[in-house]
Short mmCIF file of C-alpha atoms in Angstrom, two decimals:
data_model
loop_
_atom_site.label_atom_id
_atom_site.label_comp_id
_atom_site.label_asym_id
_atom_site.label_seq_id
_atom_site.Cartn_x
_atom_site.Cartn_y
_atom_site.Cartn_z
CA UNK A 436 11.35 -21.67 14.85
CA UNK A 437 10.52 -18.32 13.40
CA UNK A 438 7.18 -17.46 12.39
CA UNK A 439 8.10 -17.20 9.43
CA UNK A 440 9.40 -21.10 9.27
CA UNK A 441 6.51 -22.35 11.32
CA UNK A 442 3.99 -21.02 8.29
CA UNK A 443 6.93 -22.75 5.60
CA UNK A 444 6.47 -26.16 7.43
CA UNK A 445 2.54 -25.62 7.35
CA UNK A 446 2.45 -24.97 3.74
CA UNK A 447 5.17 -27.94 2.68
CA UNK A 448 2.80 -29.84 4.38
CA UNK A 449 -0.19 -28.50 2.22
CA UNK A 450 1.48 -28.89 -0.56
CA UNK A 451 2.44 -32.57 0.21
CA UNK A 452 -0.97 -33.80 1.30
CA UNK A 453 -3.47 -31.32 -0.40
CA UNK A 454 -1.75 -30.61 -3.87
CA UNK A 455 -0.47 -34.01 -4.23
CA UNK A 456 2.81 -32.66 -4.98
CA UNK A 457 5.92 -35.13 -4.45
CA UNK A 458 8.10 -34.03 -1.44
CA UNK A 459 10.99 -35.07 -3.79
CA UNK A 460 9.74 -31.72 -6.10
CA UNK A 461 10.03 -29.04 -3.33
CA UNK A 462 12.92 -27.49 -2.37
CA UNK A 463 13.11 -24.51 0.70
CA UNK A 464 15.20 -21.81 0.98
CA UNK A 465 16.77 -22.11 -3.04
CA UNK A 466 19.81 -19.59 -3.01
CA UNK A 467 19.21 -18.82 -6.52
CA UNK A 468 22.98 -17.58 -7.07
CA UNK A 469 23.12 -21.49 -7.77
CA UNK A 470 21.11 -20.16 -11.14
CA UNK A 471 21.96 -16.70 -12.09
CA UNK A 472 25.80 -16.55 -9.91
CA UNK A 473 24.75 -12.37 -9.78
CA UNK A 474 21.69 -12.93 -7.58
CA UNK A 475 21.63 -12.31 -3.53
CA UNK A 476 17.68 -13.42 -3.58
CA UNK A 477 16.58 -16.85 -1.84
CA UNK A 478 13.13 -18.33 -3.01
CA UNK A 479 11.18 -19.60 -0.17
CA UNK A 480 9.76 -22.62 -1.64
CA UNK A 481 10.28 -23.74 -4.91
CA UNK A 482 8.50 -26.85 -6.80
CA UNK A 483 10.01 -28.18 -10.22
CA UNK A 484 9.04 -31.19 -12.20
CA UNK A 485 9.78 -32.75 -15.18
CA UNK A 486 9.09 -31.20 -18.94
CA UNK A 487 8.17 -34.75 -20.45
CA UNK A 488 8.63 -33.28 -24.22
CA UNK A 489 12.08 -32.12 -23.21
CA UNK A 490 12.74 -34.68 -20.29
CA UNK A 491 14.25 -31.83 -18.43
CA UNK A 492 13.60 -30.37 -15.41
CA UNK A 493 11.55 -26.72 -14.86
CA UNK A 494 10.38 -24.80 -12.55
CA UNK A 495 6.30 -24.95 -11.68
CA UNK A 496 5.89 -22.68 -8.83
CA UNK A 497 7.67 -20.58 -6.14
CA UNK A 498 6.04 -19.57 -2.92
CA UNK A 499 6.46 -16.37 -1.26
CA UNK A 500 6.01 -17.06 2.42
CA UNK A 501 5.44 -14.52 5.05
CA UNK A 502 5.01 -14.33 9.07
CA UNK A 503 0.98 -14.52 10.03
CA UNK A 504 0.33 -11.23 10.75
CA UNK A 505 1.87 -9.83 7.75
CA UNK A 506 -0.60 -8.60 4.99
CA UNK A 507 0.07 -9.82 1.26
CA UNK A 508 0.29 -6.74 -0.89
CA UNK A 509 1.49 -5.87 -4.02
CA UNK A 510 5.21 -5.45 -2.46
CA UNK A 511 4.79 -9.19 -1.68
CA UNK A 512 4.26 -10.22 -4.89
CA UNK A 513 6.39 -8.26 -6.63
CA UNK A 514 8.79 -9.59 -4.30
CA UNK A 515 8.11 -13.80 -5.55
CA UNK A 516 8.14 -11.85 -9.12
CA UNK A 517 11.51 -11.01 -9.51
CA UNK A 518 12.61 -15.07 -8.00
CA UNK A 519 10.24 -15.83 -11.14
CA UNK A 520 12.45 -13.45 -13.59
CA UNK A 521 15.33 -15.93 -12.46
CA UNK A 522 13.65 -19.27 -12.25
CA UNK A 523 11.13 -18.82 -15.00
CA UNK A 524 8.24 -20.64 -13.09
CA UNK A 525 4.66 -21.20 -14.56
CA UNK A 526 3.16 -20.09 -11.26
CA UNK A 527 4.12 -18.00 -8.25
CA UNK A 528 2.12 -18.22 -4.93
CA UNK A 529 2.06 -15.80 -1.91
CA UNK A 530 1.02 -16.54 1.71
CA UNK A 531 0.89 -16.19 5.12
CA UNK A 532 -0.44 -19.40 6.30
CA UNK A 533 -3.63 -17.56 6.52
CA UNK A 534 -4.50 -17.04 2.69
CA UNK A 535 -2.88 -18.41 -0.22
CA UNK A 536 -2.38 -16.37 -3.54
CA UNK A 537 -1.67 -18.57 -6.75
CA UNK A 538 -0.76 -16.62 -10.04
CA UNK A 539 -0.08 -17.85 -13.13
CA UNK A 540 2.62 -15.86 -15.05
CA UNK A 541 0.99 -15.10 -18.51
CA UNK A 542 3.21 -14.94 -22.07
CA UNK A 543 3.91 -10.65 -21.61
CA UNK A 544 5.01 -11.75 -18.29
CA UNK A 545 2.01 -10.39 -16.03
CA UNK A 546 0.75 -12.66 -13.15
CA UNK A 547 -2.70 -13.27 -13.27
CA UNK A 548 -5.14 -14.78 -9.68
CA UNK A 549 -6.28 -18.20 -10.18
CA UNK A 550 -9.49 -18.64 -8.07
CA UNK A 551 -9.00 -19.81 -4.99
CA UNK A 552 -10.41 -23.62 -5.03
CA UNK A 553 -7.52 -26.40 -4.20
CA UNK A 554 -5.31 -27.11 -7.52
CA UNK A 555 -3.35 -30.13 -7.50
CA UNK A 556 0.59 -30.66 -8.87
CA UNK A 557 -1.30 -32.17 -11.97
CA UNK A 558 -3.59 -29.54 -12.79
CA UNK A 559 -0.19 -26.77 -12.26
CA UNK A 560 1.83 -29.07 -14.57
CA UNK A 561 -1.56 -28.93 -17.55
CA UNK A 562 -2.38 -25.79 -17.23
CA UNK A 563 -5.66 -26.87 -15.12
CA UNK A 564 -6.84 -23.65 -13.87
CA UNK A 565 -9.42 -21.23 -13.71
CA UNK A 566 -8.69 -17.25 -13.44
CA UNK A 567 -10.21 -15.01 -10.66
CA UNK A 568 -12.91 -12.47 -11.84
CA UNK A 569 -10.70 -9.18 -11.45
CA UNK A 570 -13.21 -6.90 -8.76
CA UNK A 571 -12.49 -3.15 -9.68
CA UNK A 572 -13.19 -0.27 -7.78
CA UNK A 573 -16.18 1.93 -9.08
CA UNK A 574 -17.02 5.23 -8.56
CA UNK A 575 -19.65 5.66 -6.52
CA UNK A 576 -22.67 8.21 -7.01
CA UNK A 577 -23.09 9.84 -3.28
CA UNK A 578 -26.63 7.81 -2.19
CA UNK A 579 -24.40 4.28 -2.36
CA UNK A 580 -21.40 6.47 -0.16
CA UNK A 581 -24.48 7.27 2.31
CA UNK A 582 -25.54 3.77 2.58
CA UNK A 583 -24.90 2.51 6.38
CA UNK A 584 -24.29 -0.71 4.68
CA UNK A 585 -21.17 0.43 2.82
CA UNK A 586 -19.98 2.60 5.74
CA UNK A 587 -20.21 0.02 8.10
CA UNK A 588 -18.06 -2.24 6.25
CA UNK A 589 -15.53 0.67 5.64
CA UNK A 590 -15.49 0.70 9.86
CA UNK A 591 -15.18 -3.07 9.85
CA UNK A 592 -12.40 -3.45 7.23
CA UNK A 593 -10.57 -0.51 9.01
CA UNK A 594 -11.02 2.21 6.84
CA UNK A 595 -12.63 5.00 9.43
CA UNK A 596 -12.11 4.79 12.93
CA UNK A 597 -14.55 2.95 14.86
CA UNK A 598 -14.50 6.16 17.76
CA UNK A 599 -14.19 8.85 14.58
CA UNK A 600 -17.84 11.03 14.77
CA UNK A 601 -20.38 9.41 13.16
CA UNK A 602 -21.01 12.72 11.69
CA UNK A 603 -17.81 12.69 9.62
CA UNK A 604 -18.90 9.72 8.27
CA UNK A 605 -20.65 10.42 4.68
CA UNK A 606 -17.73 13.08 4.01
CA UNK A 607 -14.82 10.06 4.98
CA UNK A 608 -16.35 7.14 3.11
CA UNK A 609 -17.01 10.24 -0.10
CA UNK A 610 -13.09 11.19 0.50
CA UNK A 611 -11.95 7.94 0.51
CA UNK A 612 -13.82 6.54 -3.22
CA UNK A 613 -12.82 10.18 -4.31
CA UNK A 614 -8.70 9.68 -3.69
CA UNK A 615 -8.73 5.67 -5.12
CA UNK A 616 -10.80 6.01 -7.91
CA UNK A 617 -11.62 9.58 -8.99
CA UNK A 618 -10.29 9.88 -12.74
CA UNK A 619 -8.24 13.02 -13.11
CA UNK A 620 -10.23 15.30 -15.78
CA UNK A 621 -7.05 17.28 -16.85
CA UNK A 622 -4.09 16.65 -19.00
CA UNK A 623 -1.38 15.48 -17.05
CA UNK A 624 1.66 16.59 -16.37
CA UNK A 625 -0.39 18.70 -13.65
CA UNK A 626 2.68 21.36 -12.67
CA UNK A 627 2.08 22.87 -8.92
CA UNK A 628 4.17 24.96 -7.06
CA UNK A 629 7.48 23.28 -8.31
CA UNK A 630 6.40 19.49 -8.44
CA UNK A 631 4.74 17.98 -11.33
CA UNK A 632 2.17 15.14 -11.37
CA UNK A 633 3.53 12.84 -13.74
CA UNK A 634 1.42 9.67 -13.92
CA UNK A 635 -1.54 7.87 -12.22
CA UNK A 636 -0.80 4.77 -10.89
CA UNK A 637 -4.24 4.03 -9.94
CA UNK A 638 -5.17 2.01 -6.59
CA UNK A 639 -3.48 -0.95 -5.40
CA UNK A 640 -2.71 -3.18 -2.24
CA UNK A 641 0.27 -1.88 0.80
CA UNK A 642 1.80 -1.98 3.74
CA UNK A 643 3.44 1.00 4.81
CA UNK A 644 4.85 1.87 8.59
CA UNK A 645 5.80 4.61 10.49
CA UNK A 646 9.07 5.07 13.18
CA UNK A 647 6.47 3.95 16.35
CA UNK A 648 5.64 0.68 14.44
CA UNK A 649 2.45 1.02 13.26
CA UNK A 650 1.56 0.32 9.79
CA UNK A 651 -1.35 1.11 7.60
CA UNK A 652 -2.72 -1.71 5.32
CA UNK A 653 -4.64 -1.09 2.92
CA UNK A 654 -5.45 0.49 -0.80
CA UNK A 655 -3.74 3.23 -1.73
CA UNK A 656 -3.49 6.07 -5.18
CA UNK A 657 -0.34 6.07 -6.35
CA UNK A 658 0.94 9.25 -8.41
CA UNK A 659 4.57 9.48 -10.09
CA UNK A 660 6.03 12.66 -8.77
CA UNK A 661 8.24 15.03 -10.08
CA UNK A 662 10.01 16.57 -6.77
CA UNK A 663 11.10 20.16 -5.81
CA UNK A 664 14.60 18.46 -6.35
CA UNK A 665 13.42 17.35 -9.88
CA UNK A 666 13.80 13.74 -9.40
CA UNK A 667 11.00 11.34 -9.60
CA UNK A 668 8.78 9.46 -6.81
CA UNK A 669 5.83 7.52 -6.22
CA UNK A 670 3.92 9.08 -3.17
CA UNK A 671 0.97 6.72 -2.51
CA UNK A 672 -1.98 8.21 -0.73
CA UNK A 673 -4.43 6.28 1.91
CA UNK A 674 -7.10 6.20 4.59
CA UNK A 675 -7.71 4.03 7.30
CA UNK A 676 -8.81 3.89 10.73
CA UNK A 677 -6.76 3.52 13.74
CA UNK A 678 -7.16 1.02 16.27
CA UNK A 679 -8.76 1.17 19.71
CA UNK A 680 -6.00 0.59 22.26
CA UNK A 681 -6.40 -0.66 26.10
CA UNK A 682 -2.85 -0.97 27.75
CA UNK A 683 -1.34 -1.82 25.21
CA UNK A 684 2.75 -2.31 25.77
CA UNK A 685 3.90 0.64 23.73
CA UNK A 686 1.07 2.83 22.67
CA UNK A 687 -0.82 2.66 26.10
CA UNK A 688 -4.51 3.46 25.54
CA UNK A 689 -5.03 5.36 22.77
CA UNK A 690 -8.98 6.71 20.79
CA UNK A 691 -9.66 5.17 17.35
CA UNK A 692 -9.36 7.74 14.79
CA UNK A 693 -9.05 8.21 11.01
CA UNK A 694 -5.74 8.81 9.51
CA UNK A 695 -5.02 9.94 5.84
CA UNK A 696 -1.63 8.41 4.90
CA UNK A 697 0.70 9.46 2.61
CA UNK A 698 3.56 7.36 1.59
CA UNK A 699 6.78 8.02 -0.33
CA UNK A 700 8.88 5.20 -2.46
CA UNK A 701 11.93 6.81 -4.03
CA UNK A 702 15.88 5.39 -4.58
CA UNK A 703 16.18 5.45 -0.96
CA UNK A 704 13.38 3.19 -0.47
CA UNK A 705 9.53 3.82 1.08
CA UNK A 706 8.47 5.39 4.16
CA UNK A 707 5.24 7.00 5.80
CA UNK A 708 5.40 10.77 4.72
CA UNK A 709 2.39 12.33 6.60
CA UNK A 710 -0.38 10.93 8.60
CA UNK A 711 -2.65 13.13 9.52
CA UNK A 712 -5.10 12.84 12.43
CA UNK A 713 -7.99 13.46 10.24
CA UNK A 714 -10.73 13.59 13.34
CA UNK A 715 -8.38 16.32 15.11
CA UNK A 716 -7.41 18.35 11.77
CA UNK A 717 -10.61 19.26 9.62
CA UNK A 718 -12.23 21.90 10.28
CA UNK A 719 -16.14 22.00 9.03
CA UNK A 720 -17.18 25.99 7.66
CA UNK A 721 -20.54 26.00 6.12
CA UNK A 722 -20.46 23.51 2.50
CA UNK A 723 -17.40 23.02 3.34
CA UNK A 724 -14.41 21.13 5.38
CA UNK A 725 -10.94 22.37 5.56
CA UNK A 726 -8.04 20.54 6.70
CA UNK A 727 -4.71 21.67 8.57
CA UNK A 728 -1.90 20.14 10.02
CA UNK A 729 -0.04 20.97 12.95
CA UNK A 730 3.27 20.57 11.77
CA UNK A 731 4.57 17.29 14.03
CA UNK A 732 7.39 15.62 12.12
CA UNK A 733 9.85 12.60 13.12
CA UNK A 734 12.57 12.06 11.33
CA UNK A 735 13.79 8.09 12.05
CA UNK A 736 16.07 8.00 15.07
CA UNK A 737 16.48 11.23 14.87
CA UNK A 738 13.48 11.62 16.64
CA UNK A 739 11.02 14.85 16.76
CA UNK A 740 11.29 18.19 15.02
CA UNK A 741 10.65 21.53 16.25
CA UNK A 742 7.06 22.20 15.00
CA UNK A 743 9.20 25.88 14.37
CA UNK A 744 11.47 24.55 12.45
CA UNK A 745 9.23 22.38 9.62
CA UNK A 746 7.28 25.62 9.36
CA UNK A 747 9.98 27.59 8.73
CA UNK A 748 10.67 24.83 5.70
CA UNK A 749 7.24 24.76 4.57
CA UNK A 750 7.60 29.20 4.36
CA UNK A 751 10.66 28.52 2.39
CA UNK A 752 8.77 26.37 -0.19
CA UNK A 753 5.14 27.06 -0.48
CA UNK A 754 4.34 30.50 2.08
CA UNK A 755 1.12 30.08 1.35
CA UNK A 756 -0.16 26.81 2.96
CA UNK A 757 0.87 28.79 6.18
CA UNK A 758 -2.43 30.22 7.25
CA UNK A 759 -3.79 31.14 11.05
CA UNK A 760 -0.02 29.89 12.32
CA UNK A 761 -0.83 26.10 10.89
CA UNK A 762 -0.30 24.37 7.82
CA UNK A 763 -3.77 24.63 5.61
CA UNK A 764 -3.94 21.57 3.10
CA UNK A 765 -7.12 22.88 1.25
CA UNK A 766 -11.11 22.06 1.55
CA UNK A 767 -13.74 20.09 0.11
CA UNK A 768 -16.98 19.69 -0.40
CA UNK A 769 -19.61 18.20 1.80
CA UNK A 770 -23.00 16.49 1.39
CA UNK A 771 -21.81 15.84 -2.09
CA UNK A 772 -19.49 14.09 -4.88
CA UNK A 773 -16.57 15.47 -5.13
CA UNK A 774 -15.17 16.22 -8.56
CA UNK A 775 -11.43 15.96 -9.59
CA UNK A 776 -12.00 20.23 -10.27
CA UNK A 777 -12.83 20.19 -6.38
CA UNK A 778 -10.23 18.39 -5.30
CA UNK A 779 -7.05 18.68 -7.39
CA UNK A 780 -5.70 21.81 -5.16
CA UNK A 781 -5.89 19.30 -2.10
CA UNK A 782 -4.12 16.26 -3.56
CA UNK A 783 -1.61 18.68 -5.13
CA UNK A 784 -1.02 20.05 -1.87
CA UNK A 785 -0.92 16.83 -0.05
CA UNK A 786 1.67 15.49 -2.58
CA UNK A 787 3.25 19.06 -2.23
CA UNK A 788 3.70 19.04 1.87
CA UNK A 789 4.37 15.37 1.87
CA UNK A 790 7.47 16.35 -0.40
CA UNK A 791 8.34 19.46 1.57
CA UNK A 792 8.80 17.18 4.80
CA UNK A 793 10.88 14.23 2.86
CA UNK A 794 12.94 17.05 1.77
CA UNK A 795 13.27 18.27 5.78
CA UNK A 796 13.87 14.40 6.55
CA UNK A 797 16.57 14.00 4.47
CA UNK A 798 18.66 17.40 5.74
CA UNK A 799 18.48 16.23 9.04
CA UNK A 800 19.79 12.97 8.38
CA UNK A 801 22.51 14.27 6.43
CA UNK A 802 23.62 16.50 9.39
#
C-alpha cells in the first residue's frame, strides 16, 4: 500500500470507532464525474447521511488525505474545497494521519477551523461544533524580536538555520515579522521598473519545492504581480532554515543555513523562483546589511545556467541591480524595526529579480 492508502485505512478506521460514524456512510476514492459528468477530481473520503426533513441523502464531510510527511497548507485545502464546490458537503477535513483539520463550510462559502477536540457523526449532522480562535500574526515592536525566547522557537520551528551566526539573529527574526506582516504604507498599485504590485495577499500556509527536491514549508507574503510581460502572478515570499545534513543519500553533508524563498504561481503552475543563501549573501556595512546574489539559476531538466548568461538578462532588464559584478537586491536596517519606507526598494526588487529569472526560465524551455 501507498502511504498515502496506509493513512486512508488509519483514518476510516477513526472515523468508524472514534466519530461513531456508520461504515455504511463512507465511501473512498468517489470519482465525482458520477456527480458533475465534467469533473476529473476523485474525493478521498467522503461521508453522507440522511437529510431526515427531506429523507434524502447529502453529503456531511469529505476528507483530504495526504502521505505523512506531507505538510497541510492552504494548497491542501483548497484542494478538498473545490470536491466541496461539487458535493456541497457541510464539512471538509484535511490530514495526514498526523493532524486532522475539520472545517465547516459557512453560508458565503468560506471554511472556517473547528477546534480540534473529537466530534462525533452526530454532532457533524447538528451542527455540534465549536470554532477555533483564529491566531493572527502581529507586528512585533523590536525588544519582543530580541527575545531569545521568540528566536529560539523561530530555530526550532525551522525558520533560521540552526548553524546560521548567532549574530544574524535579531536582524533574521526582524526580517522575517517585517516580510509577513509589515502593512504597506503606500497606495498600491506600487509601479517599479516595469512590474506593478497589484495586491497584498497577506501571509498564509505552503509548500513549495525546488528541482533537487527540497521544499520549504512554511508562511509566506503573497503579492499579485503585474509582470515585465504584463500578465499577472502571485510571487509568494518566505524564510526558513535549512536542515543539517550527515550523509544523507542525495545532498551528502551539507551546513544549516537560512534561505529567503521566493515562489511564483502563474497559468503554468508554481515553482521556487529564488532562494537565496541568506548566511553567504548579506553583506553587513555600518547600520546597515546589504544583500547580493550570485546569479546561480536552474532551469528544470534543463539543468544549470551560465552565471554569464542570467546576468546578461538581468542588464537587459534592470542594469542597475548589477553592482561590483553581482546582483545587489538592496539593504536594510539593523538593530531596529524596519519600516515598509525601508524596505519597499528590497521587496520590489526581490519580486523584480524573481520575475527577471522566470522570464530566463521560460526562454530556455522554449528553446
Amino acid at each position: 500500500a501507498t502511504p498515502e492508502e496506509k493513512v486512508r485505512q488509519k483514518v476510516v478506521k477513526y472515523l468508524v470507532e472514534q466519530m461513531k460514524i456508520p461504515i455504511e456512510a463512507i465511501e473512498t476514492e468517489l470519482l465525482l464525474s458520477s456527480i458533475d459528468n465534467l469533473s476529473k477530481l476523485r474525493a478521498d473520503i467522503v461521508v453522507w447521511h440522511i437529510n431526515e426533513a427531506t429523507n434524502s441523502e447529502e453529503c456531511l464531510l469529505i476528507i483530504e488525505v495526504k502521505a505523512p510527511h506531507v505538510p497541510l497548507t492552504e494548497k491542501t485545502l483548497e484542494q478538498v474545497m473545490s470536491y466541496q464546490s461539487i458535493l456541497k458537503s457541510k464539512y471538509v477535513a484535511i490530514t495526514n494521519g498526523e493532524d486532522l483539520e475539520i472545517y465547516q463550510i459557512r453560508e458565503n462559502g468560506t471554511a472556517q477551523l473547528l477546534t480540534t477536540e473529537l466530534y462525533t457523526y452526530e454532532d457533524l449532522i447538528n451542527s455540534n461544533v465549536k470554532f477555533a480562535k483564529k491566531r493572527t500574526m502581529r507586528r512585533l515592536s523590536f525588544d519582543e524580536i530580541n527575545y531569545h525566547r521568540y528566536i529560539n522557537m523561530l530555530i526550532d520551528k525551522g525558520y533560521i538555520g540552526e548553524e546560521t551566526d548567532p549574530d544574524l539573529h535579531p536582524f533574521l527574526a526582524e526580517l522575517q515579522n517585517f516580510i509577513l506582516v509589515e502593512p504597506i504604507s503606500c497606495v498600491l498599485p506600487i509601479q517599479f521598473k516595469g512590474i506593478s504590485l497589484e495586491q497584498d495577499l497577506g501571509y498564509s500556509f505552503h509548500t513549495y519545492g525546488n528541482a533537487a527536491g527540497g521544499s520549504f514549508s512554511g508562511y509566506y507574503r503573497g503579492f499579485v504581480v503585474k509582470t515585465l510581460d504584463g500578465n499577472e502572478a502571485i510571487y509568494r515570499i518566505g524564510m526558513f532554515g535549512t536542515a543539517k545534513l550527515i550523509n544523507d543519500p542525495i545532498f551528502g553533508n551539507r551546513k544549516s543555513y537560512t534561505v529567503l524563498n521566493v515562489a511564483t504561481e502563474d497559468m503554468l503552475g508554481y515553482h521556487n523562483s529564488l532562494e537565496l543563501n541568506i548566511d553567504n549573501s548579506i553583506s553587513k556595512r555600518k547600520t546597515e546589511y546589504r544583500f547580493f546574489h550570485n546569479g546561480r539559476l536552474t532551469a528544470g531538466k534543463k539543468g544549470s545556467v551560465k552565471i554569464e548568461k542570467v546576468k546578461n538578462y538581468v542588464s537587459k532588464y534592470a542594469p542597475d541591480l548589477l553592482v561590483e559584478d553581482k546582483i545587489y537586491l538592496g539593504s536594510l536596517p539593523n538593530n531596529m524595526s524596519i519600516s515598509w519606507d525601508q524596505g519597499q526598494q528590497f521587496i520590489m526588487n526581490l519580486l523584480l529579480y524573481a520575475n527577471i529569472r522566470d522570464k530566463l526560465r521560460n526562454d530556455i524551455k522554449k528553446r
